[in-house]
Amino acid sequence: MNSNPVAIAGKLLNLAGCFVYPSAEMAEQLQLDLTDLENNHVRLFMSDRGGVKAPPYAGCYLDSEDRHRFMINFNGLCLRHGVVLGTSHPPDHIPAMLEALTLLSARADDSADLDIFILLDTYYHHWPTAFAAALDQHDRTGFYAALGAEIKETLVALRHDCLPQGHQSLQSPYALRA
Amino acid sequence: MTVTRRKFIAGSLAGVGALGAGSAGLRYVSQAMAQPTRTEQTRYVNSSCNICVSACVFRGQVVNGVIKRLEPEPDFPKSRGMMCARGNAGAATPYDPNRVKSPMIRTGKRGEGKWRKASWDEAYRYIAEKTNRVVAEEGGHRSCIAFASTKGTFQEHYFHQFREVFGSPNAVRHPTLCLSAVIRGFQSVFGTYPAVDVRNSHYLILAGANLAEGIIPPATIDLFKRPIGSRKLIYLDPRFTKTAALADKWLPIKPGSDMAFALAMMNVIIGEGLHDQDFIDKHCVGFAELAEHVRQYTPEWAERETDISAGDIRQIAREFATTPSAVFYHGRRTTWQGDEVQTRRAIAMVNAIVGAFDRPGGLIPALEIPLAPYFYEPAWYTKFRPRLEQGDVTFMSPGDGAWIPWRDRALRSDPYAIRGLFIYKQNVLEMLPDRNKTLELFAKLDIIVCVDPFMSGTAWYSDVVLPESTYLERLDPAVALDEIEPVVIFRQPLIKPLYDTKPCFEIVSELAAYFKDEDGAPLSDYFEGSVESHTKAALADHPGSLDKLREKGFFSTDLKLKFGEYRSGKKTVRTKTGKVELYSEDFARRGLEPLPVYRRPADIGEGKFRFVVGRHAIHTHSSTAAFPDLNWHMKENAVWINPVSARKLGIKTGDTVLMKNRTGGEVKIKALLTEGIRPDCLYYANGFDSLSPDKPLVYGKGASQAAILESHFESISGSALLHETIVEIRRA
């Protein structure tokens, strides 16, 4: 990875931390009304008219059949590399995936069977655009829209940094089903 | 004020993102303590389905901690090695992004959809504060809080334990929206609602029992896996259902005339001396009265009532009486029309007079493996009032109530006001006829609490929603299924509960700590143990059975059905006389007709239609239409209308039509022209046009049955009468 791994890890953890249910402290930092922040969090991630507006689950932005395979494969990969996802959410829970990425990235340097570009391409490439778009469309505070955009850009930048030698574009050489 | 991208990057991300994080900055993942696994982890967990009440046992395949699929358990006798599409689709339920993920407290108006997440303690306090306040306002009468629930989960009794120790008699459960009439009808004749030995029957009559599309009991599998020609199936239904398609004869009977058909069958059987005199002499009472009574009901008379030819009735009656293993199937949901209990009695009597009881291919009291009963100390209150509709129903089941008269009285506060409703998994706004009335009731209530894994229409209109773990995430206690082949089943978790959800026992026993009885003791004192300890206690007389349950999901014993035990006198029919009762002294004493007396349904009027309900092959009740794996089969319902009727009204398939009932209910829905329905009837499937926007696949799609059904009931069992709904239809 060309970027500063420590800085990237810290950023991923902070991005994951932004999914925590809003508190008074958080509202104060953001200078937003706590109730507005709560309402937006609930609408986007928990419960809303017409279905949650931006489910924080990566597989929801894939074909419905792919989600199951995505969850099974991603959790399997984490288990193989000593990363334990919490059981309070499905394995495609985006903040958990961001945290997992920090641990998996650290292991990639020592592990022959963990290629960071393949990891990013397979599990962190197909959903961020749609997730960011959903947040951008439905968030009324700006906070979650900015969060979605930052997740997307961070993952694109990471993937660019990890591009295998010889590949000049970000066109995926891997498919989700591979 | 909003947060800009610039501000987010410059300060918010670091500040907010780090709030409350642990030393490693991790909240959602951790590093494995053990040696990482190198291969895919696949395990199987046997448990039982909860998508319908059949509760089929399955083998759940869990790969890398994710439920991949639910396979049939081949050794489970009740499902004959089958797992239906609905059950399979249940595998996705834990992962539905629209599940209720934590306790929610309403912040806007009811139905507005504004919620805030709450902790369990906060939600319990909120419920207790509001509930205790209204109870105090009602002079300490706890009957002002009612409790609604539905069959299907194995934790429903904990919910009613809470009701009982809280001190309310007002339970309203599902039976009067389902099978109370047939249970009462068959009990009055045979002393039980028996099983039907479909596997060995060679001649079956089904009156509206759409076995191919309803829930799938063993009877369905036994009936339809038989080779063509090995049995004869006569099917009576105003609609050409999938059962009709598999029948030898479909008779589109006039709705409300099933009793006329049964009475005319008995007229022929007795009149021609085809009855089983030996069985009647030994095991029945009241035959002389019945024989005299049915003399008036000739096939020619019945032809005018049923639209089934006298010739067909005669032929069916003769074949039925002379085929050794014939049976007239009792049915399950029988919330239809008129004197529904008496109709079921007449059908029971058709079986009785040919001796279709306690013989292969006939009716037989089901067996149940005895489990030690669940016990808890009762709470005693000095302020007690009987349940609201106590005097409206002859045979009131106090644990079930009767929804239609109960709701009518609650709306009138007659004889007292209902101020709150606690609901466990019953989607009352989508299931009860006349949704407007239910919404009117909701508007009168001070507190509505809903326990449900999903934001059903009912949950959407509640004040507090408490999320229950799904059936794939929790341990449910052992339950004995009464069947021809009796088994005990339970549920065990395939995965840990997702989100901040809990099983019902945990919810109600924790909530109980926020309430006190009249002596000031917390109601949580009445809850002891855990689901696991209750399960062990229930199985105390069956050593080793818990291990069997854990391995297979079920166990059976050497308790096997033997035909002939009632005929030989080893067992006794559980009526007051100990005999099969063709004439009911009990009914006569209560002022009811001791023999079924047919009354012609009222004329529906020119240009009007009778709305009939019925099942859809893919869906169960109102819940599964929103399952993605099932919804694609039918994304929207449409009203069936016969082309002859449609032509008169200028309606074509695909037209949007407006339907109106007589009590202010109306819906808009697309039309589907089909000769598979009588010209005087209309039908559409259940489960659509949910009130809950949180069910996007069925919100605003098609029409809800609850919105068009009128509110009627019969007073013997309290059963709702859905087919008493008369509607007009025109192009919208």
Tab-separated table of C-alpha atoms in Angstrom, chain B residues 89-467:
chain	number	residue	atom	x	y	z
B	89	ALA	CA	-37.917	-18.269	2.033
B	90	GLY	CA	-37.756	-17.861	5.802
B	91	ALA	CA	-33.959	-18.301	5.706
B	92	ALA	CA	-33.594	-14.663	4.677
B	93	THR	CA	-35.702	-13.208	7.471
B	94	PRO	CA	-32.888	-12.494	9.961
B	95	TYR	CA	-31.031	-10.485	7.330
B	96	ASP	CA	-33.941	-8.341	6.195
B	97	PRO	CA	-32.642	-4.752	6.388
B	98	ASN	CA	-36.112	-3.602	7.404
B	99	ARG	CA	-36.259	-5.650	10.602
B	100	VAL	CA	-36.907	-3.765	13.780
B	101	LYS	CA	-33.381	-3.539	15.158
B	102	SER	CA	-33.875	-2.080	18.613
B	103	PRO	CA	-36.742	-0.877	20.815
B	104	MET	CA	-38.454	2.056	19.131
B	105	ILE	CA	-40.558	4.786	20.700
B	106	ARG	CA	-42.883	6.825	18.529
B	107	THR	CA	-42.012	10.532	18.341
B	108	GLY	CA	-44.639	11.714	15.818
B	109	LYS	CA	-48.324	10.987	15.404
B	110	ARG	CA	-49.441	7.363	15.186
B	111	GLY	CA	-48.744	6.071	11.705
B	112	GLU	CA	-46.562	9.059	10.824
B	113	GLY	CA	-43.440	6.967	10.984
B	114	LYS	CA	-41.341	9.113	13.319
B	115	TRP	CA	-39.372	7.010	15.795
B	116	ARG	CA	-36.418	7.170	18.045
B	117	LYS	CA	-34.253	4.293	19.129
B	118	ALA	CA	-34.586	3.469	22.802
B	119	SER	CA	-32.794	1.261	25.250
B	120	TRP	CA	-34.791	-1.628	26.647
B	121	ASP	CA	-34.910	0.036	30.050
B	122	GLU	CA	-36.194	3.255	28.514
B	123	ALA	CA	-38.858	1.412	26.532
B	124	TYR	CA	-39.991	-0.614	29.557
B	125	ARG	CA	-40.211	2.525	31.702
B	126	TYR	CA	-42.197	4.341	29.038
B	127	ILE	CA	-44.683	1.445	28.737
B	128	ALA	CA	-45.040	1.042	32.493
B	129	GLU	CA	-45.498	4.739	33.171
B	130	LYS	CA	-48.277	5.098	30.580
B	131	THR	CA	-49.961	1.821	31.450
B	132	ASN	CA	-49.924	2.363	35.192
B	133	ARG	CA	-51.344	5.841	34.712
B	134	VAL	CA	-54.388	4.633	32.736
B	135	VAL	CA	-54.946	1.757	35.161
B	136	ALA	CA	-54.983	4.295	37.999
B	137	GLU	CA	-57.433	6.446	36.026
B	138	GLU	CA	-59.665	3.373	35.664
B	139	GLY	CA	-59.769	2.896	39.417
B	140	GLY	CA	-57.159	0.183	39.439
B	141	HIS	CA	-59.047	-2.057	37.024
B	142	ARG	CA	-56.395	-3.784	34.965
B	143	SER	CA	-58.992	-5.125	32.549
B	144	CYS	CA	-58.650	-1.820	30.679
B	145	ILE	CA	-55.476	-3.215	29.108
B	146	ALA	CA	-56.012	-5.928	26.479
B	147	PHE	CA	-53.585	-8.442	25.018
B	148	ALA	CA	-53.681	-9.693	21.421
B	149	SER	CA	-51.569	-12.502	20.058
B	150	THR	CA	-51.433	-15.215	17.480
B	151	LYS	CA	-50.598	-18.886	17.354
B	152	GLY	CA	-47.403	-19.995	15.732
B	153	THR	CA	-44.618	-19.026	18.072
B	154	PHE	CA	-43.823	-21.321	20.968
B	155	GLN	CA	-43.423	-18.367	23.338
B	156	GLU	CA	-46.960	-17.023	23.095
B	157	HIS	CA	-47.865	-18.531	26.475
B	158	TYR	CA	-45.262	-16.302	28.153
B	159	PHE	CA	-47.035	-13.263	26.732
B	160	HIS	CA	-50.299	-14.471	28.261
B	161	GLN	CA	-48.525	-15.324	31.487
B	162	PHE	CA	-47.701	-11.637	31.626
B	163	ARG	CA	-51.383	-10.800	30.923
B	164	GLU	CA	-52.579	-13.105	33.661
B	165	VAL	CA	-50.200	-11.916	36.350
B	166	PHE	CA	-50.819	-8.339	35.248
B	167	GLY	CA	-54.506	-9.033	35.898
B	168	SER	CA	-56.410	-8.586	32.647
B	169	PRO	CA	-59.002	-11.078	31.363
B	170	ASN	CA	-59.002	-9.471	27.908
B	171	ALA	CA	-57.092	-11.839	25.664
B	172	VAL	CA	-57.912	-11.772	21.964
B	173	ARG	CA	-56.237	-14.465	19.927
B	174	HIS	CA	-56.524	-15.758	16.402
B	175	PRO	CA	-58.977	-18.723	16.630
B	176	THR	CA	-62.134	-16.710	15.932
B	177	LEU	CA	-60.442	-15.442	12.775
B	178	CYS	CA	-59.603	-18.998	11.798
B	179	LEU	CA	-60.907	-22.306	13.054
B	180	SER	CA	-63.125	-21.775	16.112
B	181	ALA	CA	-66.313	-22.696	14.216
B	182	VAL	CA	-65.033	-26.025	12.925
B	183	ILE	CA	-63.569	-26.928	16.296
B	184	ARG	CA	-66.852	-26.208	18.043
B	185	GLY	CA	-68.897	-27.987	15.354
B	186	PHE	CA	-66.863	-31.190	15.390
B	187	GLN	CA	-66.463	-31.154	19.169
B	188	SER	CA	-70.242	-31.118	19.560
B	189	VAL	CA	-70.515	-34.309	17.511
B	190	PHE	CA	-67.279	-36.227	18.143
B	191	GLY	CA	-66.050	-34.579	21.351
B	192	THR	CA	-62.903	-33.456	19.584
B	193	TYR	CA	-61.559	-31.742	16.501
B	194	PRO	CA	-60.154	-34.933	15.040
B	195	ALA	CA	-57.322	-35.709	12.677
B	196	VAL	CA	-58.178	-37.012	9.212
B	197	ASP	CA	-56.460	-40.129	7.925
B	198	VAL	CA	-56.091	-38.788	4.412
B	199	ARG	CA	-53.299	-41.228	3.618
B	200	ASN	CA	-55.685	-44.176	3.719
B	201	SER	CA	-58.789	-42.510	2.361
B	202	HIS	CA	-59.983	-43.384	-1.114
B	203	TYR	CA	-62.776	-40.860	-1.357
B	204	LEU	CA	-62.582	-37.314	-0.024
B	205	ILE	CA	-64.938	-34.389	-0.071
B	206	LEU	CA	-63.463	-30.968	0.604
B	207	ALA	CA	-65.848	-28.055	1.131
B	208	GLY	CA	-63.714	-24.965	0.609
B	209	ALA	CA	-60.678	-26.616	2.202
B	210	ASN	CA	-58.094	-25.436	-0.301
B	211	LEU	CA	-55.421	-27.881	0.783
B	212	ALA	CA	-53.208	-27.222	-2.224
B	213	GLU	CA	-52.842	-23.546	-1.346
B	214	GLY	CA	-53.347	-23.174	2.399
B	215	ILE	CA	-50.774	-24.055	4.989
B	216	ILE	CA	-49.373	-27.515	4.312
B	217	PRO	CA	-50.442	-30.080	6.896
B	218	PRO	CA	-49.712	-33.788	6.357
B	219	ALA	CA	-53.146	-34.070	4.717
B	220	THR	CA	-51.997	-31.939	1.796
B	221	ILE	CA	-48.965	-34.078	1.102
B	222	ASP	CA	-50.836	-37.325	1.610
B	223	LEU	CA	-53.610	-36.207	-0.701
B	224	PHE	CA	-51.598	-34.962	-3.624
B	225	LYS	CA	-48.726	-37.410	-3.691
B	226	ARG	CA	-51.168	-40.214	-4.341
B	227	PRO	CA	-51.176	-41.552	-7.901
B	228	ILE	CA	-54.056	-40.440	-10.103
B	229	GLY	CA	-56.857	-42.934	-9.867
B	230	SER	CA	-55.973	-44.143	-6.391
B	231	ARG	CA	-58.478	-41.828	-4.755
B	232	LYS	CA	-61.440	-39.688	-5.734
B	233	LEU	CA	-61.556	-36.049	-4.693
B	234	ILE	CA	-64.748	-33.990	-4.751
B	235	TYR	CA	-64.113	-30.285	-4.242
B	236	LEU	CA	-66.718	-27.634	-3.451
B	237	ASP	CA	-65.631	-24.025	-3.804
B	238	PRO	CA	-66.921	-20.891	-5.533
B	239	ARG	CA	-63.384	-20.562	-6.965
B	240	PHE	CA	-61.349	-22.793	-9.224
B	241	THR	CA	-58.338	-23.062	-6.946
B	242	LYS	CA	-55.267	-25.244	-7.354
B	243	THR	CA	-57.078	-27.850	-5.267
B	244	ALA	CA	-59.908	-27.733	-7.794
B	245	ALA	CA	-57.372	-28.313	-10.545
B	246	LEU	CA	-56.226	-31.478	-8.783
B	247	ALA	CA	-59.732	-32.729	-7.981
B	248	ASP	CA	-61.785	-35.288	-9.846
B	249	LYS	CA	-64.787	-33.018	-9.659
B	250	TRP	CA	-65.033	-29.285	-8.968
B	251	LEU	CA	-68.449	-28.062	-7.936
B	252	PRO	CA	-68.670	-24.249	-7.776
B	253	ILE	CA	-71.124	-24.249	-4.907
B	254	LYS	CA	-73.144	-21.179	-4.019
B	255	PRO	CA	-71.441	-19.549	-1.007
B	256	GLY	CA	-73.184	-20.264	2.265
B	257	SER	CA	-74.897	-23.460	1.141
B	258	ASP	CA	-72.410	-26.120	2.288
B	259	MET	CA	-74.882	-27.122	4.986
B	260	ALA	CA	-77.589	-27.700	2.387
B	261	PHE	CA	-75.227	-29.998	0.502
B	262	ALA	CA	-74.405	-31.976	3.658
B	263	LEU	CA	-78.048	-32.248	4.727
B	264	ALA	CA	-79.060	-33.486	1.263
B	265	MET	CA	-76.252	-36.056	1.338
B	266	MET	CA	-77.667	-37.378	4.605
B	267	ASN	CA	-81.159	-37.367	3.079
B	268	VAL	CA	-79.911	-39.694	0.336
B	269	ILE	CA	-77.706	-41.885	2.523
B	270	ILE	CA	-80.375	-42.480	5.164
B	271	GLY	CA	-83.260	-42.515	2.691
B	272	GLU	CA	-81.587	-45.233	0.650
B	273	GLY	CA	-80.455	-47.192	3.690
B	274	LEU	CA	-76.754	-46.666	2.943
B	275	HIS	CA	-75.853	-45.573	6.468
B	276	ASP	CA	-73.731	-47.713	8.804
B	277	GLN	CA	-76.468	-48.979	11.104
B	278	ASP	CA	-74.112	-51.070	13.187
B	279	PHE	CA	-71.803	-48.118	13.963
B	280	ILE	CA	-74.796	-45.869	14.634
B	281	ASP	CA	-76.430	-48.369	16.985
B	282	LYS	CA	-73.257	-48.928	18.976
B	283	HIS	CA	-71.669	-45.507	19.025
B	284	CYS	CA	-74.154	-42.721	18.218
B	285	VAL	CA	-77.104	-41.038	19.888
B	286	GLY	CA	-79.871	-39.055	18.178
B	287	PHE	CA	-80.045	-40.938	14.883
B	288	ALA	CA	-83.826	-41.141	14.854
B	289	GLU	CA	-84.129	-37.378	15.318
B	290	LEU	CA	-81.543	-36.766	12.602
B	291	ALA	CA	-83.217	-39.142	10.151
B	292	GLU	CA	-86.525	-37.408	10.650
B	293	HIS	CA	-84.900	-33.982	10.408
B	294	VAL	CA	-83.118	-34.553	7.066
B	295	ARG	CA	-86.188	-36.016	5.395
B	296	GLN	CA	-87.102	-32.489	4.251
B	297	TYR	CA	-83.722	-31.805	2.641
B	298	THR	CA	-84.010	-33.587	-0.710
B	299	PRO	CA	-81.381	-33.327	-3.433
B	300	GLU	CA	-83.895	-31.421	-5.584
B	301	TRP	CA	-84.306	-28.892	-2.804
B	302	ALA	CA	-80.547	-28.685	-2.336
B	303	GLU	CA	-80.001	-28.128	-6.056
B	304	ARG	CA	-81.890	-24.832	-5.758
B	305	GLU	CA	-79.826	-23.812	-2.752
B	306	THR	CA	-76.366	-24.924	-3.835
B	307	ASP	CA	-76.403	-24.742	-7.662
B	308	ILE	CA	-75.207	-28.357	-7.596
B	309	SER	CA	-77.456	-30.707	-9.527
B	310	ALA	CA	-79.593	-33.192	-7.633
B	311	GLY	CA	-78.008	-35.906	-9.767
B	312	ASP	CA	-74.523	-34.950	-8.642
B	313	ILE	CA	-75.596	-34.821	-5.000
B	314	ARG	CA	-77.171	-38.291	-5.231
B	315	GLN	CA	-74.159	-39.760	-6.977
B	316	ILE	CA	-71.700	-38.269	-4.482
B	317	ALA	CA	-73.798	-39.389	-1.501
B	318	ARG	CA	-73.990	-42.956	-2.841
B	319	GLU	CA	-70.293	-43.137	-3.671
B	320	PHE	CA	-69.399	-41.661	-0.293
B	321	ALA	CA	-71.532	-44.132	1.628
B	322	THR	CA	-70.363	-47.169	-0.292
B	323	THR	CA	-66.624	-46.435	-0.430
B	324	PRO	CA	-65.148	-48.070	2.697
B	325	SER	CA	-62.622	-45.328	3.483
B	326	ALA	CA	-64.524	-42.197	2.476
B	327	VAL	CA	-64.249	-39.020	4.524
B	328	PHE	CA	-65.767	-35.539	4.372
B	329	TYR	CA	-62.780	-33.370	5.380
B	330	HIS	CA	-63.592	-31.003	8.228
B	331	GLY	CA	-61.541	-28.014	7.080
B	332	ARG	CA	-59.495	-25.601	9.100
B	333	ARG	CA	-60.213	-21.896	8.602
B	334	THR	CA	-63.988	-21.738	8.490
B	335	THR	CA	-64.731	-18.059	9.045
B	336	TRP	CA	-67.295	-17.973	6.315
B	337	GLN	CA	-70.994	-17.473	6.473
B	338	GLY	CA	-74.286	-17.920	8.311
B	339	ASP	CA	-74.557	-20.694	10.886
B	340	GLU	CA	-70.984	-21.814	10.432
B	341	VAL	CA	-70.852	-24.035	13.542
B	342	GLN	CA	-74.054	-25.803	12.480
B	343	THR	CA	-72.630	-26.259	8.974
B	344	ARG	CA	-69.590	-27.978	10.473
B	345	ARG	CA	-71.870	-30.116	12.647
B	346	ALA	CA	-73.742	-31.239	9.535
B	347	ILE	CA	-70.459	-32.198	7.853
B	348	ALA	CA	-69.388	-34.075	10.992
B	349	MET	CA	-72.705	-35.958	10.949
B	350	VAL	CA	-72.233	-37.007	7.307
B	351	ASN	CA	-69.054	-38.717	8.476
B	352	ALA	CA	-70.730	-40.206	11.517
B	353	ILE	CA	-73.637	-41.897	9.744
B	354	VAL	CA	-71.332	-43.822	7.424
B	355	GLY	CA	-69.023	-44.756	10.293
B	356	ALA	CA	-66.095	-42.667	9.045
B	357	PHE	CA	-64.689	-42.532	12.559
B	358	ASP	CA	-61.976	-44.588	14.202
B	359	ARG	CA	-61.295	-46.497	11.010
B	360	PRO	CA	-58.556	-46.230	8.372
B	361	GLY	CA	-59.240	-43.373	5.998
B	362	GLY	CA	-61.634	-41.649	8.384
B	363	LEU	CA	-61.654	-39.265	11.310
B	364	ILE	CA	-59.629	-40.169	14.364
B	365	PRO	CA	-58.894	-38.254	17.568
B	366	ALA	CA	-55.297	-37.088	17.352
B	367	LEU	CA	-52.682	-38.286	19.817
B	368	GLU	CA	-50.381	-36.075	21.834
B	369	ILE	CA	-47.191	-36.999	23.654
B	370	PRO	CA	-47.668	-35.761	27.232
B	371	LEU	CA	-45.241	-33.115	28.459
B	372	ALA	CA	-45.041	-31.773	31.979
B	373	PRO	CA	-47.128	-28.594	32.067
B	374	TYR	CA	-45.516	-25.196	32.498
B	375	PHE	CA	-46.492	-23.846	35.885
B	376	TYR	CA	-46.399	-20.409	37.460
B	377	GLU	CA	-48.007	-18.865	40.505
B	378	PRO	CA	-51.198	-17.004	39.665
B	379	ALA	CA	-51.676	-13.404	40.776
B	380	TRP	CA	-54.872	-12.485	42.611
B	381	TYR	CA	-56.642	-9.176	42.312
B	382	THR	CA	-59.601	-7.843	44.247
B	383	LYS	CA	-60.681	-5.622	41.375
B	384	PHE	CA	-61.856	-7.922	38.650
B	385	ARG	CA	-64.224	-7.484	35.724
B	386	PRO	CA	-65.165	-10.187	33.216
B	387	ARG	CA	-63.912	-9.894	29.675
B	388	LEU	CA	-65.765	-7.418	27.472
B	389	GLU	CA	-67.740	-9.734	25.178
B	390	GLN	CA	-68.445	-12.392	27.793
B	391	GLY	CA	-72.180	-12.499	27.056
B	392	ASP	CA	-71.959	-12.368	23.269
B	393	VAL	CA	-70.732	-15.893	22.588
B	394	THR	CA	-72.262	-19.188	23.762
B	395	PHE	CA	-69.022	-21.172	23.894
B	396	MET	CA	-66.500	-18.520	24.849
B	397	SER	CA	-62.919	-19.658	25.093
B	398	PRO	CA	-61.590	-17.337	27.793
B	399	GLY	CA	-58.015	-17.621	26.598
B	400	ASP	CA	-58.949	-16.770	23.034
B	401	GLY	CA	-61.847	-14.310	23.171
B	402	ALA	CA	-63.837	-13.401	20.090
B	403	TRP	CA	-62.280	-10.599	18.089
B	404	ILE	CA	-65.327	-9.173	16.297
B	405	PRO	CA	-67.711	-8.709	19.237
B	406	TRP	CA	-64.777	-7.764	21.478
B	407	ARG	CA	-63.736	-4.954	19.149
B	408	ASP	CA	-67.340	-3.738	18.813
B	409	ARG	CA	-67.661	-3.498	22.572
B	410	ALA	CA	-64.249	-1.875	22.927
B	411	LEU	CA	-65.330	0.779	20.434
B	412	ARG	CA	-68.453	1.472	22.514
B	413	SER	CA	-66.610	1.163	25.853
B	414	ASP	CA	-69.308	-1.356	26.703
B	415	PRO	CA	-69.370	-2.226	29.551
B	416	TYR	CA	-66.048	-0.520	30.263
B	417	ALA	CA	-63.286	1.268	28.421
B	418	ILE	CA	-60.260	-0.416	26.924
B	419	ARG	CA	-57.351	2.009	27.221
B	420	GLY	CA	-54.374	0.005	26.067
B	421	LEU	CA	-53.441	-2.876	23.792
B	422	PHE	CA	-50.345	-5.065	24.045
B	423	ILE	CA	-49.836	-7.070	20.869
B	424	TYR	CA	-47.591	-10.060	20.293
B	425	LYS	CA	-46.987	-10.740	16.621
B	426	GLN	CA	-50.644	-10.501	15.614
B	427	ASN	CA	-50.963	-8.107	12.701
B	428	VAL	CA	-54.436	-7.000	13.722
B	429	LEU	CA	-54.609	-4.113	11.255
B	430	GLU	CA	-53.990	-6.462	8.319
B	431	MET	CA	-55.901	-9.510	9.566
B	432	LEU	CA	-59.071	-8.235	11.206
B	433	PRO	CA	-62.000	-7.501	8.909
B	434	ASP	CA	-62.996	-3.833	8.636
B	435	ARG	CA	-59.681	-2.070	9.041
B	436	ASN	CA	-61.449	1.245	9.578
B	437	LYS	CA	-62.934	-0.105	12.793
B	438	THR	CA	-59.543	-1.301	14.010
B	439	LEU	CA	-57.996	2.082	13.251
B	440	GLU	CA	-60.891	3.714	15.099
B	441	LEU	CA	-60.131	1.505	18.088
B	442	PHE	CA	-56.430	2.334	17.914
B	443	ALA	CA	-57.300	6.033	17.947
B	444	LYS	CA	-59.122	5.564	21.255
B	445	LEU	CA	-56.225	3.845	22.991
B	446	ASP	CA	-53.745	5.565	25.281
B	447	ILE	CA	-50.988	3.025	24.842
B	448	ILE	CA	-50.235	0.462	22.121
B	449	VAL	CA	-47.247	-1.846	22.498
B	450	CYS	CA	-46.219	-4.258	19.772
B	451	VAL	CA	-43.733	-7.130	20.087
B	452	ASP	CA	-42.661	-8.182	16.603
B	453	PRO	CA	-39.458	-8.834	14.665
B	454	PHE	CA	-40.824	-6.735	11.797
B	455	MET	CA	-42.494	-3.375	11.370
B	456	SER	CA	-45.902	-4.786	10.478
B	457	GLY	CA	-48.799	-2.448	9.761
B	458	THR	CA	-49.825	-2.922	13.381
B	459	ALA	CA	-46.335	-2.148	14.676
B	460	TRP	CA	-46.281	0.937	12.483
B	461	TYR	CA	-49.349	2.284	14.323
B	462	SER	CA	-48.020	1.418	17.784
B	463	ASP	CA	-46.399	3.658	20.373
B	464	VAL	CA	-43.602	1.303	21.308
B	465	VAL	CA	-42.199	-1.531	19.240
B	466	LEU	CA	-40.176	-4.181	21.052
B	467	PRO	CA	-38.144	-6.276	18.605
